[in-house]
Amino acid sequence: MTVALAVAVRSLPRAPGLAYEPKFDGHRLVVIRTDRAVDGVILQARSGRIVTAAFPDLAAAAHHLPAGTVLDGEVVVWHAGRTDFALVQRRAAAASAARAAVLARTLPASYAAFDVLELAGLDLRSRPYERRRTLLVDLLLPLGPPLQPVPMTTDPELAETWYETLPASGIEGLVVKRMDQSYPAGRRGWQKLRHTNVRDAAVVGYTGTARRPLALVLVLPVGDETPLVSSPLTAPLRAEVAAAVAARDPAPGTSRGATSATITAIGLGEVPFHPLDPPLTAEVRHTSTRHPPPEVLRLRTDL
């Protein structure tokens, strides 16, 4: 199932016929309820990878959906009153059914659904968003958690209030859709407004070694596309980057893993780094193209 995408905007769109939804900080997930009685639920990541085994709690809840239902949304884990992306990553990384079951009990997942693509076998993607939204709410409200529709408003003033106040709950911005819009599968037909100091960047390399990366070499989507060296990675991020590099190059230390470039970093001079082609994507916090260096918040990898 190919999902809809969003293009980043720098200010809140205001026009008649727009809908605003909070943008949850989790992993994109398509829920597919088939007509099979026992294993009739498929959970699909944005990449197309099937991740049903990692979320047995959501799979069990999805069995209550009518056969022939497909939902689009975000899987999140709440902790201390806010969504916690690191905990979603831990859930997604469950290496066995036993581990996934333990995590489902200790870190229960929630599903923030923002669209219904099929219902009782009927393809709804050509229907306007306004109609799909009504069907989504009617479908999920009687079921209750962990499957829930995201909040939605057509009031730009309320949307702006959400944008300013909800980050404390882990909400990273807003998604804006037209009420008369069909589902834009595979296209950037929606708009997303994220807080201005958080953005996606291309990871074109890393410093350190493949087993212990120290920082990332980034190209931001603003400015002159000059690569920058990030601030030092946290221990969890080092492990995550190392795993991503190992998945690309199962034999670090070969010619593919050798240093073959340098970059000039402010205060560090010439820094050797290992290029990545194609790049990875990371979410970074950055307020200046000069100082301080970008802070890497997470890799933007699919499940």
Coordinates of C-alpha atoms in Angstrom, one line a residue:
M1 CA 0.0 0.0 0.0
T2 CA 1.6 3.2 -1.2
V3 CA 1.1 6.0 1.3
A4 CA 0.5 9.8 0.9
L5 CA 3.3 12.2 1.6
A6 CA 3.6 15.8 2.7
V7 CA 5.7 18.8 1.6
A8 CA 7.2 21.0 4.2
V9 CA 5.9 24.6 4.6
R10 CA 7.3 27.4 6.7
S11 CA 4.1 29.0 7.9
L12 CA 0.6 27.9 8.7
P13 CA -1.5 27.7 5.5
R14 CA -4.8 29.6 5.8
A15 CA -7.6 29.2 3.3
P16 CA -11.2 28.0 3.2
G17 CA -11.6 24.3 3.0
L18 CA -8.5 23.3 4.9
A19 CA -8.2 20.7 7.7
Y20 CA -5.5 20.6 10.3
E21 CA -4.2 17.6 12.3
P22 CA -1.5 17.3 14.9
K23 CA 1.7 15.6 13.5
F24 CA 2.5 12.8 15.9
D25 CA 6.1 11.8 16.6
G26 CA 6.1 8.1 15.8
H27 CA 6.4 5.7 12.9
R28 CA 4.1 5.6 9.9
L29 CA 2.0 2.5 9.8
V30 CA -0.6 1.1 7.5
V31 CA -3.1 -1.3 9.2
I32 CA -4.6 -3.9 6.9
R33 CA -7.5 -6.0 8.1
T34 CA -8.0 -9.0 5.8
D35 CA -10.9 -11.5 5.7
R36 CA -8.8 -14.2 7.4
A37 CA -10.0 -15.2 10.9
V38 CA -6.7 -16.0 12.6
D39 CA -3.9 -14.1 10.9
G40 CA -6.1 -11.5 9.3
V41 CA -4.1 -8.4 10.2
I42 CA -1.1 -7.0 8.4
L43 CA 0.9 -4.0 9.7
Q44 CA 3.0 -2.3 7.0
A45 CA 5.7 0.3 7.4
R46 CA 6.0 3.2 5.0
S47 CA 8.8 1.3 3.2
G48 CA 6.4 -1.6 2.5
R49 CA 8.1 -3.8 5.1
I50 CA 5.7 -6.0 7.1
V51 CA 6.1 -5.4 10.9
T52 CA 3.1 -7.2 12.3
A53 CA 5.3 -9.3 14.7
A54 CA 6.7 -6.2 16.4
F55 CA 3.3 -4.8 17.5
P56 CA 1.2 -7.8 18.7
D57 CA -1.0 -5.4 20.8
L58 CA -2.0 -3.3 17.8
A59 CA -2.5 -6.5 15.7
A60 CA -4.9 -7.8 18.3
A61 CA -6.8 -4.6 18.4
A62 CA -7.0 -4.4 14.7
H63 CA -8.9 -7.8 14.6
H64 CA -11.9 -5.8 15.8
L65 CA -12.0 -3.8 12.5
P66 CA -14.3 -5.0 9.8
A67 CA -12.7 -7.3 7.2
G68 CA -11.5 -5.3 4.2
T69 CA -10.4 -2.2 6.2
V70 CA -7.1 -0.3 5.6
L71 CA -6.0 2.5 7.8
D72 CA -3.2 5.0 7.5
G73 CA -1.6 6.5 10.6
E74 CA 1.2 6.7 13.1
V75 CA 2.2 4.3 15.8
V76 CA 3.3 6.1 19.0
V77 CA 4.3 5.1 22.6
W78 CA 3.2 7.5 25.4
H79 CA 5.5 7.9 28.4
A80 CA 5.2 10.5 31.2
G81 CA 2.5 12.4 29.4
R82 CA 4.2 12.7 26.0
T83 CA 5.0 10.6 22.9
D84 CA 8.5 9.1 23.0
F85 CA 10.1 8.3 19.7
A86 CA 12.9 6.3 21.3
L87 CA 10.4 4.0 22.8
V88 CA 8.7 3.5 19.4
Q89 CA 12.1 2.5 18.1
R90 CA 12.6 0.0 20.9
R91 CA 9.2 -1.5 20.0
A92 CA 10.1 -1.7 16.3
A93 CA 13.4 -3.3 17.0
A94 CA 12.0 -6.3 18.9
A95 CA 14.0 -9.3 17.6
S96 CA 11.7 -12.1 18.6
A97 CA 8.0 -12.8 19.3
A98 CA 8.8 -13.3 23.0
R99 CA 10.6 -9.9 23.2
A100 CA 7.8 -8.2 21.2
A101 CA 5.2 -9.6 23.7
V102 CA 7.2 -8.3 26.7
L103 CA 7.5 -4.9 25.2
A104 CA 3.8 -4.8 24.3
R105 CA 3.0 -5.2 28.0
T106 CA 5.6 -2.8 29.3
L107 CA 5.5 -0.2 26.5
P108 CA 2.0 -0.4 25.0
A109 CA 1.6 1.2 21.6
S110 CA -1.2 3.5 20.4
Y111 CA -2.3 4.0 16.9
A112 CA -3.1 7.6 15.8
A113 CA -5.1 7.0 12.6
F114 CA -5.5 9.9 10.2
D115 CA -7.1 8.2 7.2
V116 CA -9.2 5.2 6.1
L117 CA -8.3 4.0 2.7
E118 CA -10.6 1.0 2.4
L119 CA -13.7 0.0 4.4
A120 CA -15.5 -3.4 4.1
G121 CA -13.5 -3.9 0.9
L122 CA -14.5 -0.6 -0.7
D123 CA -11.6 1.5 -2.0
L124 CA -12.2 5.0 -0.5
R125 CA -9.0 6.7 -1.8
S126 CA -10.9 8.6 -4.5
R127 CA -13.4 10.0 -2.0
P128 CA -12.8 13.5 -0.6
Y129 CA -11.0 13.7 2.7
E130 CA -14.1 15.2 4.4
R131 CA -16.0 12.0 3.7
R132 CA -13.1 9.7 4.7
R133 CA -12.7 11.6 7.9
T134 CA -16.3 11.0 8.8
L135 CA -16.0 7.3 8.1
L136 CA -12.8 7.1 10.1
V137 CA -14.4 8.7 13.2
D138 CA -17.5 6.6 12.9
L139 CA -15.4 3.4 12.6
L140 CA -12.9 4.0 15.5
L141 CA -14.7 5.9 18.2
P142 CA -16.9 2.9 19.2
L143 CA -13.7 0.8 19.5
G144 CA -11.6 3.1 21.6
P145 CA -7.9 2.8 22.4
P146 CA -5.4 1.8 21.2
L147 CA -6.9 2.6 17.8
Q148 CA -7.9 6.2 17.8
P149 CA -8.5 9.0 15.2
V150 CA -6.2 11.9 15.4
P151 CA -7.8 15.2 16.4
M152 CA -8.8 17.5 13.5
T153 CA -10.0 21.0 13.1
T154 CA -10.9 23.4 10.3
D155 CA -10.3 26.4 12.5
P156 CA -6.8 27.9 11.8
E157 CA -6.8 29.7 15.1
L158 CA -7.2 26.5 17.0
A159 CA -4.6 24.8 14.8
E160 CA -2.2 27.6 15.6
T161 CA -2.8 27.0 19.3
W162 CA -2.1 23.3 18.8
Y163 CA 1.1 24.2 17.0
E164 CA 2.3 26.4 19.9
T165 CA 1.2 24.3 22.8
L166 CA 1.2 20.6 21.9
P167 CA 5.0 20.2 21.5
A168 CA 5.1 19.6 25.3
S169 CA 3.1 16.4 24.5
G170 CA 5.6 15.3 21.9
I171 CA 3.6 16.6 18.9
E172 CA 6.1 17.9 16.3
G173 CA 3.8 20.1 14.2
L174 CA 0.7 20.0 12.0
V175 CA -0.4 18.3 8.8
V176 CA -2.7 20.3 6.5
K177 CA -5.1 18.7 4.0
R178 CA -7.8 20.0 1.7
M179 CA -11.3 18.8 2.7
D180 CA -12.2 18.1 -0.9
Q181 CA -9.0 16.2 -1.6
S182 CA -8.7 12.5 -2.6
Y183 CA -6.0 10.4 -1.0
P184 CA -2.7 11.4 -2.7
A185 CA -1.0 8.0 -2.7
G186 CA 2.7 8.3 -3.5
R187 CA 2.6 12.1 -3.9
R188 CA 3.3 15.0 -1.6
G189 CA -0.2 16.2 -1.7
W190 CA -0.4 17.2 1.9
Q191 CA 1.5 20.0 3.8
K192 CA 3.4 19.7 7.0
L193 CA 4.4 22.5 9.3
R194 CA 7.1 21.5 11.8
H195 CA 8.8 23.6 14.4
T196 CA 11.3 25.8 12.6
N197 CA 14.5 24.5 14.4
V198 CA 13.7 20.8 13.6
R199 CA 14.1 19.6 10.0
D200 CA 15.2 16.6 8.0
A201 CA 18.8 16.6 6.7
A202 CA 20.7 14.3 4.3
V203 CA 23.3 12.2 6.0
V204 CA 26.2 12.1 3.4
G205 CA 28.8 10.6 5.7
Y206 CA 30.0 10.0 9.3
T207 CA 33.1 10.5 11.3
G208 CA 34.8 7.9 13.4
T209 CA 34.6 4.2 12.5
A210 CA 31.8 2.1 11.1
R211 CA 31.5 0.3 14.5
R212 CA 31.7 3.6 16.5
P213 CA 30.5 6.6 14.5
L214 CA 31.2 9.8 16.3
A215 CA 29.2 12.5 14.3
L216 CA 27.3 12.8 11.1
V217 CA 28.1 14.8 8.0
L218 CA 24.9 16.6 7.0
V219 CA 23.4 18.6 4.2
L220 CA 20.5 20.8 5.4
P221 CA 17.6 21.6 3.2
V222 CA 18.3 25.3 3.5
G223 CA 21.4 27.4 2.8
D224 CA 24.1 26.7 0.2
E225 CA 24.1 22.9 0.7
T226 CA 27.5 23.0 2.3
P227 CA 28.0 19.9 4.4
L228 CA 28.2 20.4 8.2
V229 CA 29.5 18.1 10.9
S230 CA 26.9 17.4 13.6
S231 CA 27.5 17.6 17.4
P232 CA 28.7 14.3 18.9
L233 CA 26.2 11.5 18.7
T234 CA 24.6 10.1 21.8
A235 CA 25.3 6.4 22.6
P236 CA 21.9 5.2 21.3
L237 CA 22.4 7.2 18.1
R238 CA 25.9 5.8 17.7
A239 CA 24.5 2.2 17.9
E240 CA 21.7 3.1 15.4
V241 CA 24.0 4.6 12.9
A242 CA 26.4 1.7 13.2
A243 CA 23.6 -0.7 12.5
A244 CA 22.5 1.3 9.5
V245 CA 26.1 1.4 8.1
A246 CA 26.5 -2.4 8.8
A247 CA 23.3 -3.1 6.9
R248 CA 24.8 -1.4 3.9
D249 CA 28.3 -2.7 4.2
P250 CA 28.4 -6.1 6.0
A251 CA 32.2 -6.0 6.0
P252 CA 33.3 -2.6 7.5
G253 CA 37.0 -2.0 7.1
T254 CA 37.0 -3.0 3.4
S255 CA 37.6 -0.4 0.7
R256 CA 34.0 0.5 0.9
G257 CA 34.4 1.6 4.5
A258 CA 37.7 3.4 4.1
T259 CA 38.0 7.1 4.7
S260 CA 37.9 8.9 1.3
A261 CA 36.9 12.5 2.0
T262 CA 37.5 15.4 4.4
I263 CA 35.4 18.3 5.5
T264 CA 36.3 21.6 7.2
A265 CA 34.5 21.9 10.5
I266 CA 34.4 25.1 12.6
G267 CA 36.8 24.7 15.5
L268 CA 38.1 21.3 14.2
G269 CA 39.8 22.0 11.0
E270 CA 40.0 19.3 8.4
V271 CA 38.0 16.3 9.5
P272 CA 38.2 12.9 7.7
F273 CA 34.8 11.2 7.2
H274 CA 33.3 8.1 5.5
P275 CA 30.9 9.1 2.7
L276 CA 27.5 7.5 2.4
D277 CA 25.9 7.1 -1.1
P278 CA 23.0 7.1 -1.2
P279 CA 22.6 9.3 1.9
L280 CA 20.6 8.4 4.9
T281 CA 18.1 10.9 6.4
A282 CA 18.2 12.3 9.9
E283 CA 16.1 14.7 11.9
V284 CA 18.2 17.5 13.3
R285 CA 17.7 20.5 15.5
H286 CA 19.6 23.5 14.0
T287 CA 19.1 27.3 14.3
S288 CA 22.2 28.6 12.5
T289 CA 24.3 27.6 9.5
R290 CA 27.4 28.4 11.5
H291 CA 27.1 27.9 15.2
P292 CA 26.2 25.7 17.1
P293 CA 26.5 22.5 15.0
P294 CA 23.3 20.6 14.2
E295 CA 22.1 18.2 16.9
V296 CA 21.0 14.9 15.5
L297 CA 17.7 13.8 17.1
R298 CA 17.2 10.5 15.2
L299 CA 17.6 8.7 12.0
R300 CA 14.6 9.0 9.8
T301 CA 14.6 5.3 8.8
D302 CA 11.5 3.2 8.1
L303 CA 10.5 0.4 10.4

